[in-house]
Amino acid sequence: MPATERQQADAASSMPPPSTAFGPLRQITAGLLSVGYADAGPAGGPAVVLLHGWPYDIHSFAEVTPLLASAGYRVIVPYLRGYGTTRFVSGETLRNGQQSVLAVDTIALMDALGIEKAILAGFDWGARTANVVAALWPERCTALVSVSGYLIGSQQAGALPLPPEAEHQWWYQYYFATERGRAGYGTYRRGFAKLIWRTASPKWDFGDATFDRTAASFDNPDHVEIVIHNYRWRLGLADGEAEYSGLEQRLAAGPVITVPAITLEGDANGAPHPDPGSYAGKFTGRYAHRTIEGGIGHNLPQEAPEAFAAAVIDAGAC
């Protein structure tokens, strides 16, 4: 880690934890992980699981959480594998980032918390994970809120070339395919994340304190390995685990999502994302799409928390 990056990390670790809407975080063993998570709202309320993306963390939902809790929901906000206080139970477990595994993690967390069904809502990796749960385990999903819509993919789809402009947007995916990229992300992960934040949300005027609060979660010892595996797996450059091959085969078929769903898109999303018209047919239950205006980028729940919370409440009422 260069001096400037090390100084930032040291400064963050020496500062008292910033105040958040979450209160004290909790830890629970769930499947392969010891999961760090926030738990807010009445214990007996309808459950909502909020899933963050990369390179973000649970603080994307710092303002969404109290809005939902005050509306009577029990809100669970976990760190994904490779982020924050979430750790692997065994040092021997493959640091796997393939799409089905993150969904299995979510089901394991719900099981550990005794949650039979929940509204699942997320963006980026979190939206894809929520999509997978809704598609493969609809009996566990009351409703779905997904930023950028239907994001289930496959290695076969990832092998198909895109038009040059679209390929250019995925530059970091190809960077991560190299050992230089692995080393670069490990060394400059904070600077890398800040660049992604700026390009994915070009009109979001976030401050250093907001960024540093989230960037601390990238110091997780498994973070780099999970991120690199995730993007290499998408391109077919890294193998998944055989025990999940059946799930991936089902996902490769592009299963429809039958639970009530609302998809969201910011009007200034600078990250690669599909056109809403391209995925509307994938949602065969009650469905609506909302474009959130006002210069809203990729990190929609943090940039427009009221709109995101409203979508969760409305989806659950379907």
Short mmCIF file of C-alpha atoms in Angstrom, two decimals:
data_model
loop_
_atom_site.label_atom_id
_atom_site.label_comp_id
_atom_site.label_asym_id
_atom_site.label_seq_id
_atom_site.Cartn_x
_atom_site.Cartn_y
_atom_site.Cartn_z
CA MET A 1 0.00 0.00 0.00
CA PRO A 2 1.52 3.41 -0.97
CA ALA A 3 2.13 5.96 1.79
CA THR A 4 -0.94 8.04 0.97
CA GLU A 5 -3.23 5.01 0.93
CA ARG A 6 -1.65 3.68 4.14
CA GLN A 7 -2.07 7.05 5.85
CA GLN A 8 -5.74 7.13 4.88
CA ALA A 9 -6.27 3.62 6.23
CA ASP A 10 -4.39 4.40 9.45
CA ALA A 11 -6.34 7.62 9.95
CA ALA A 12 -9.64 5.82 9.42
CA SER A 13 -8.73 3.06 11.88
CA SER A 14 -7.64 5.55 14.56
CA MET A 15 -10.81 7.63 14.39
CA PRO A 16 -13.87 6.78 16.46
CA PRO A 17 -16.62 5.01 14.48
CA PRO A 18 -18.80 7.57 12.69
CA SER A 19 -22.37 7.96 13.86
CA THR A 20 -24.82 6.09 11.69
CA ALA A 21 -28.50 5.26 11.64
CA PHE A 22 -27.68 1.64 12.43
CA GLY A 23 -26.57 1.67 16.04
CA PRO A 24 -24.33 -1.23 17.16
CA LEU A 25 -23.74 -3.83 14.47
CA ARG A 26 -24.29 -7.52 15.13
CA GLN A 27 -22.49 -10.70 14.11
CA ILE A 28 -23.97 -14.12 13.38
CA THR A 29 -22.71 -17.39 11.92
CA ALA A 30 -24.63 -18.13 8.73
CA GLY A 31 -23.47 -20.89 6.40
CA LEU A 32 -19.84 -20.35 5.44
CA LEU A 33 -19.68 -16.90 7.00
CA SER A 34 -19.71 -14.96 10.20
CA VAL A 35 -21.86 -12.10 8.92
CA GLY A 36 -21.70 -8.54 10.20
CA TYR A 37 -25.06 -6.86 9.88
CA ALA A 38 -27.34 -4.09 11.07
CA ASP A 39 -30.75 -4.96 12.50
CA ALA A 40 -33.23 -2.12 12.91
CA GLY A 41 -36.95 -1.72 13.45
CA PRO A 42 -39.45 -3.87 15.34
CA ALA A 43 -38.40 -7.52 15.67
CA GLY A 44 -41.88 -8.68 14.69
CA GLY A 45 -42.23 -6.43 11.67
CA PRO A 46 -42.18 -7.64 8.06
CA ALA A 47 -38.57 -8.33 7.14
CA VAL A 48 -36.56 -6.39 4.58
CA VAL A 49 -33.03 -7.43 3.56
CA LEU A 50 -31.00 -4.63 1.94
CA LEU A 51 -28.03 -5.74 -0.18
CA HIS A 52 -25.20 -3.42 -1.18
CA GLY A 53 -22.95 -3.49 -4.23
CA TRP A 54 -19.34 -2.89 -5.22
CA PRO A 55 -17.48 -0.75 -4.33
CA TYR A 56 -19.95 0.28 -1.64
CA ASP A 57 -21.14 -1.15 1.67
CA ILE A 58 -24.00 -1.10 4.18
CA HIS A 59 -23.79 2.69 4.51
CA SER A 60 -25.55 3.00 1.16
CA PHE A 61 -28.64 2.25 3.27
CA ALA A 62 -27.85 4.49 6.25
CA GLU A 63 -30.77 6.80 5.47
CA VAL A 64 -33.07 4.17 3.96
CA THR A 65 -32.94 2.03 7.10
CA PRO A 66 -34.57 4.46 9.56
CA LEU A 67 -37.26 5.31 7.01
CA LEU A 68 -38.25 1.66 6.75
CA ALA A 69 -37.85 0.98 10.47
CA SER A 70 -40.15 3.89 11.31
CA ALA A 71 -42.70 2.39 8.90
CA GLY A 72 -42.74 -0.82 10.96
CA TYR A 73 -40.29 -3.01 9.03
CA ARG A 74 -37.52 -5.11 10.50
CA VAL A 75 -34.53 -4.08 8.39
CA ILE A 76 -31.49 -6.35 7.97
CA VAL A 77 -28.45 -4.84 6.26
CA PRO A 78 -25.54 -7.32 5.92
CA TYR A 79 -22.00 -6.82 4.77
CA LEU A 80 -21.52 -9.09 1.76
CA ARG A 81 -18.67 -11.61 1.81
CA GLY A 82 -15.41 -9.70 1.54
CA TYR A 83 -16.71 -6.51 3.15
CA GLY A 84 -16.67 -4.96 6.60
CA THR A 85 -16.88 -7.35 9.54
CA THR A 86 -18.08 -10.35 7.53
CA ARG A 87 -15.53 -13.16 7.70
CA PHE A 88 -15.23 -16.75 6.49
CA VAL A 89 -15.63 -19.33 9.22
CA SER A 90 -12.85 -21.45 7.67
CA GLY A 91 -9.59 -20.31 6.19
CA GLU A 92 -9.85 -23.21 3.72
CA THR A 93 -13.02 -21.96 1.99
CA LEU A 94 -12.56 -20.76 -1.59
CA ARG A 95 -12.94 -16.98 -1.73
CA ASN A 96 -15.65 -17.33 -4.33
CA GLY A 97 -17.53 -14.35 -5.79
CA GLN A 98 -19.80 -16.06 -8.33
CA GLN A 99 -23.40 -14.86 -8.46
CA SER A 100 -25.15 -17.93 -7.02
CA VAL A 101 -22.89 -18.02 -3.95
CA LEU A 102 -23.89 -14.53 -2.83
CA ALA A 103 -27.52 -15.59 -3.06
CA VAL A 104 -26.81 -18.74 -1.04
CA ASP A 105 -25.20 -16.46 1.57
CA THR A 106 -28.42 -14.45 1.74
CA ILE A 107 -30.58 -17.53 2.26
CA ALA A 108 -28.16 -18.76 4.95
CA LEU A 109 -28.42 -15.42 6.74
CA MET A 110 -32.21 -15.50 6.63
CA ASP A 111 -32.15 -19.04 8.01
CA ALA A 112 -29.78 -18.05 10.81
CA LEU A 113 -32.03 -15.14 11.76
CA GLY A 114 -35.20 -17.23 11.56
CA ILE A 115 -36.61 -15.14 8.70
CA GLU A 116 -38.86 -17.23 6.45
CA LYS A 117 -39.66 -14.53 3.89
CA ALA A 118 -38.38 -11.03 3.25
CA ILE A 119 -38.56 -8.17 0.82
CA LEU A 120 -35.19 -8.18 -0.93
CA ALA A 121 -33.85 -4.89 -2.22
CA GLY A 122 -30.47 -3.86 -3.58
CA PHE A 123 -28.27 -2.33 -6.22
CA ASP A 124 -25.25 -3.50 -8.21
CA TRP A 125 -24.04 -6.84 -6.75
CA GLY A 126 -26.88 -6.57 -4.26
CA ALA A 127 -29.52 -6.22 -6.97
CA ARG A 128 -28.12 -9.24 -8.81
CA THR A 129 -28.14 -11.22 -5.58
CA ALA A 130 -31.74 -10.22 -4.85
CA ASN A 131 -32.68 -11.19 -8.43
CA VAL A 132 -31.14 -14.63 -7.98
CA VAL A 133 -32.94 -15.28 -4.70
CA ALA A 134 -36.25 -14.13 -6.20
CA ALA A 135 -35.76 -16.34 -9.26
CA LEU A 136 -34.53 -19.51 -7.54
CA TRP A 137 -36.28 -19.28 -4.17
CA PRO A 138 -39.45 -17.22 -4.75
CA GLU A 139 -41.00 -18.77 -1.64
CA ARG A 140 -38.42 -16.83 0.43
CA CYS A 141 -39.01 -13.50 -1.31
CA THR A 142 -42.07 -11.42 -0.46
CA ALA A 143 -41.20 -8.80 -3.07
CA LEU A 144 -38.19 -7.41 -4.93
CA VAL A 145 -36.72 -3.95 -5.47
CA SER A 146 -33.88 -3.96 -7.97
CA VAL A 147 -31.84 -1.00 -9.19
CA SER A 148 -31.03 -1.44 -12.90
CA GLY A 149 -33.54 -4.24 -13.21
CA TYR A 150 -32.78 -7.81 -14.22
CA LEU A 151 -29.08 -8.51 -13.68
CA ILE A 152 -28.86 -12.32 -13.69
CA GLY A 153 -26.09 -13.40 -16.02
CA SER A 154 -23.93 -16.34 -16.97
CA GLN A 155 -20.43 -17.13 -18.10
CA GLN A 156 -21.84 -17.90 -21.53
CA ALA A 157 -23.37 -14.43 -21.77
CA GLY A 158 -20.17 -12.90 -20.44
CA ALA A 159 -18.23 -14.45 -23.31
CA LEU A 160 -20.22 -12.52 -25.93
CA PRO A 161 -18.51 -9.37 -27.28
CA LEU A 162 -20.25 -6.02 -26.84
CA PRO A 163 -20.14 -2.89 -29.02
CA PRO A 164 -16.93 -0.89 -28.41
CA GLU A 165 -18.56 1.83 -26.32
CA ALA A 166 -20.09 -0.75 -24.01
CA GLU A 167 -16.81 -2.64 -23.76
CA HIS A 168 -15.08 0.61 -22.80
CA GLN A 169 -17.44 1.03 -19.84
CA TRP A 170 -16.31 -2.33 -18.50
CA TRP A 171 -12.60 -1.40 -18.54
CA TYR A 172 -12.06 -2.43 -14.93
CA GLN A 173 -13.42 -5.92 -15.61
CA TYR A 174 -10.60 -6.48 -18.08
CA TYR A 175 -8.08 -4.82 -15.78
CA PHE A 176 -9.04 -7.28 -13.04
CA ALA A 177 -8.46 -10.13 -15.49
CA THR A 178 -4.72 -9.45 -15.24
CA GLU A 179 -2.30 -10.00 -12.39
CA ARG A 180 -1.39 -6.33 -12.72
CA GLY A 181 -5.05 -5.57 -12.06
CA ARG A 182 -5.15 -7.80 -8.98
CA ALA A 183 -2.04 -6.10 -7.58
CA GLY A 184 -3.30 -2.66 -8.54
CA TYR A 185 -6.63 -3.11 -6.84
CA GLY A 186 -4.98 -4.51 -3.74
CA THR A 187 -2.66 -1.51 -3.56
CA TYR A 188 -5.03 1.28 -4.59
CA ARG A 189 -8.46 -0.02 -3.58
CA ARG A 190 -9.54 3.27 -1.96
CA GLY A 191 -8.45 5.38 -4.89
CA PHE A 192 -10.03 2.86 -7.24
CA ALA A 193 -13.35 2.96 -5.38
CA LYS A 194 -13.43 6.74 -5.36
CA LEU A 195 -12.91 6.78 -9.15
CA ILE A 196 -15.82 4.36 -9.60
CA TRP A 197 -18.03 6.45 -7.31
CA ARG A 198 -17.29 9.57 -9.37
CA THR A 199 -17.86 7.96 -12.76
CA ALA A 200 -20.91 5.92 -11.71
CA SER A 201 -22.58 8.88 -9.99
CA PRO A 202 -21.21 11.96 -11.78
CA LYS A 203 -23.66 14.37 -10.16
CA TRP A 204 -23.41 13.04 -6.59
CA ASP A 205 -21.45 15.50 -4.44
CA PHE A 206 -20.28 13.12 -1.73
CA GLY A 207 -17.73 14.28 0.83
CA ASP A 208 -14.59 12.67 2.20
CA ALA A 209 -16.31 11.60 5.42
CA THR A 210 -19.03 9.78 3.47
CA PHE A 211 -16.47 8.00 1.33
CA ASP A 212 -14.11 7.13 4.17
CA ARG A 213 -16.94 5.62 6.21
CA THR A 214 -17.57 3.08 3.45
CA ALA A 215 -13.95 2.65 2.33
CA ALA A 216 -13.04 1.20 5.72
CA SER A 217 -15.04 -1.92 4.77
CA PHE A 218 -12.61 -2.64 1.91
CA ASP A 219 -9.89 -3.41 4.47
CA ASN A 220 -11.56 -6.80 4.94
CA PRO A 221 -8.82 -9.43 4.41
CA ASP A 222 -10.89 -11.25 1.77
CA HIS A 223 -12.06 -8.19 -0.13
CA VAL A 224 -9.57 -8.16 -3.00
CA GLU A 225 -9.80 -11.89 -3.59
CA ILE A 226 -13.63 -11.83 -3.68
CA VAL A 227 -13.76 -8.85 -6.06
CA ILE A 228 -11.18 -10.31 -8.44
CA HIS A 229 -12.88 -13.71 -8.46
CA ASN A 230 -16.28 -12.13 -9.11
CA TYR A 231 -15.16 -10.33 -12.25
CA ARG A 232 -12.93 -13.12 -13.54
CA TRP A 233 -15.74 -15.64 -13.04
CA ARG A 234 -18.08 -13.51 -15.15
CA LEU A 235 -15.63 -13.65 -18.05
CA GLY A 236 -15.03 -17.38 -17.64
CA LEU A 237 -11.46 -16.74 -16.50
CA ALA A 238 -11.99 -18.29 -13.07
CA ASP A 239 -13.86 -21.44 -12.15
CA GLY A 240 -16.75 -21.52 -9.76
CA GLU A 241 -17.36 -24.37 -7.33
CA ALA A 242 -18.92 -27.60 -8.57
CA GLU A 243 -21.55 -27.63 -5.83
CA TYR A 244 -23.12 -24.51 -7.32
CA SER A 245 -23.07 -25.63 -10.96
CA GLY A 246 -26.73 -26.70 -10.87
CA LEU A 247 -27.78 -23.27 -9.67
CA GLU A 248 -25.68 -21.59 -12.34
CA GLN A 249 -27.22 -23.76 -15.05
CA ARG A 250 -30.67 -22.62 -13.96
CA LEU A 251 -29.55 -18.99 -13.93
CA ALA A 252 -27.95 -19.30 -17.39
CA ALA A 253 -31.42 -20.04 -18.75
CA GLY A 254 -32.54 -16.55 -17.71
CA PRO A 255 -35.39 -17.52 -15.36
CA VAL A 256 -38.30 -15.13 -14.99
CA ILE A 257 -39.06 -13.46 -11.67
CA THR A 258 -42.61 -14.06 -10.51
CA VAL A 259 -42.70 -12.17 -7.20
CA PRO A 260 -44.01 -8.57 -7.06
CA ALA A 261 -41.19 -6.31 -8.23
CA ILE A 262 -40.25 -2.68 -8.71
CA THR A 263 -37.16 -1.77 -10.70
CA LEU A 264 -35.44 1.58 -10.35
CA GLU A 265 -32.98 3.58 -12.41
CA GLY A 266 -31.31 6.88 -11.70
CA ASP A 267 -31.44 9.46 -14.47
CA ALA A 268 -27.67 10.05 -14.20
CA ASN A 269 -26.35 6.51 -13.76
CA GLY A 270 -22.84 6.51 -15.19
CA ALA A 271 -22.24 2.79 -14.67
CA PRO A 272 -23.04 0.17 -17.32
CA HIS A 273 -26.72 -0.69 -17.08
CA PRO A 274 -29.40 -2.16 -19.37
CA ASP A 275 -32.27 -0.20 -20.84
CA PRO A 276 -35.45 -0.82 -18.79
CA GLY A 277 -37.31 -1.94 -21.89
CA SER A 278 -34.87 -4.81 -22.37
CA TYR A 279 -35.81 -6.57 -19.14
CA ALA A 280 -39.45 -5.72 -18.42
CA GLY A 281 -40.55 -9.11 -19.76
CA LYS A 282 -38.45 -10.90 -17.16
CA PHE A 283 -40.84 -9.79 -14.41
CA THR A 284 -44.07 -11.75 -14.75
CA GLY A 285 -45.71 -10.83 -11.44
CA ARG A 286 -46.96 -7.39 -10.48
CA TYR A 287 -44.32 -5.07 -11.84
CA ALA A 288 -43.47 -1.39 -12.22
CA HIS A 289 -40.41 0.56 -13.28
CA ARG A 290 -39.48 3.97 -11.89
CA THR A 291 -36.88 6.39 -13.19
CA ILE A 292 -35.62 8.56 -10.33
CA GLU A 293 -34.80 12.06 -11.51
CA GLY A 294 -32.62 14.79 -10.08
CA GLY A 295 -29.12 13.71 -11.14
CA ILE A 296 -29.31 10.33 -9.39
CA GLY A 297 -26.49 7.95 -10.16
CA HIS A 298 -25.60 4.32 -9.58
CA ASN A 299 -25.67 4.34 -5.76
CA LEU A 300 -29.38 5.07 -5.82
CA PRO A 301 -30.34 4.21 -2.22
CA GLN A 302 -27.74 6.59 -0.81
CA GLU A 303 -28.42 9.32 -3.37
CA ALA A 304 -32.23 9.06 -3.25
CA PRO A 305 -33.12 7.28 0.02
CA GLU A 306 -36.74 8.45 0.11
CA ALA A 307 -37.43 7.10 -3.37
CA PHE A 308 -35.74 3.80 -2.58
CA ALA A 309 -37.61 3.36 0.70
CA ALA A 310 -40.90 4.21 -1.01
CA ALA A 311 -40.26 1.51 -3.61
CA VAL A 312 -39.61 -1.08 -0.87
CA ILE A 313 -42.85 -0.16 0.91
CA ASP A 314 -44.87 -0.14 -2.32
CA ALA A 315 -43.42 -3.45 -3.53
CA GLY A 316 -44.25 -5.09 -0.24
CA ALA A 317 -47.81 -3.82 -0.42
CA CYS A 318 -48.45 -5.45 -3.81
#
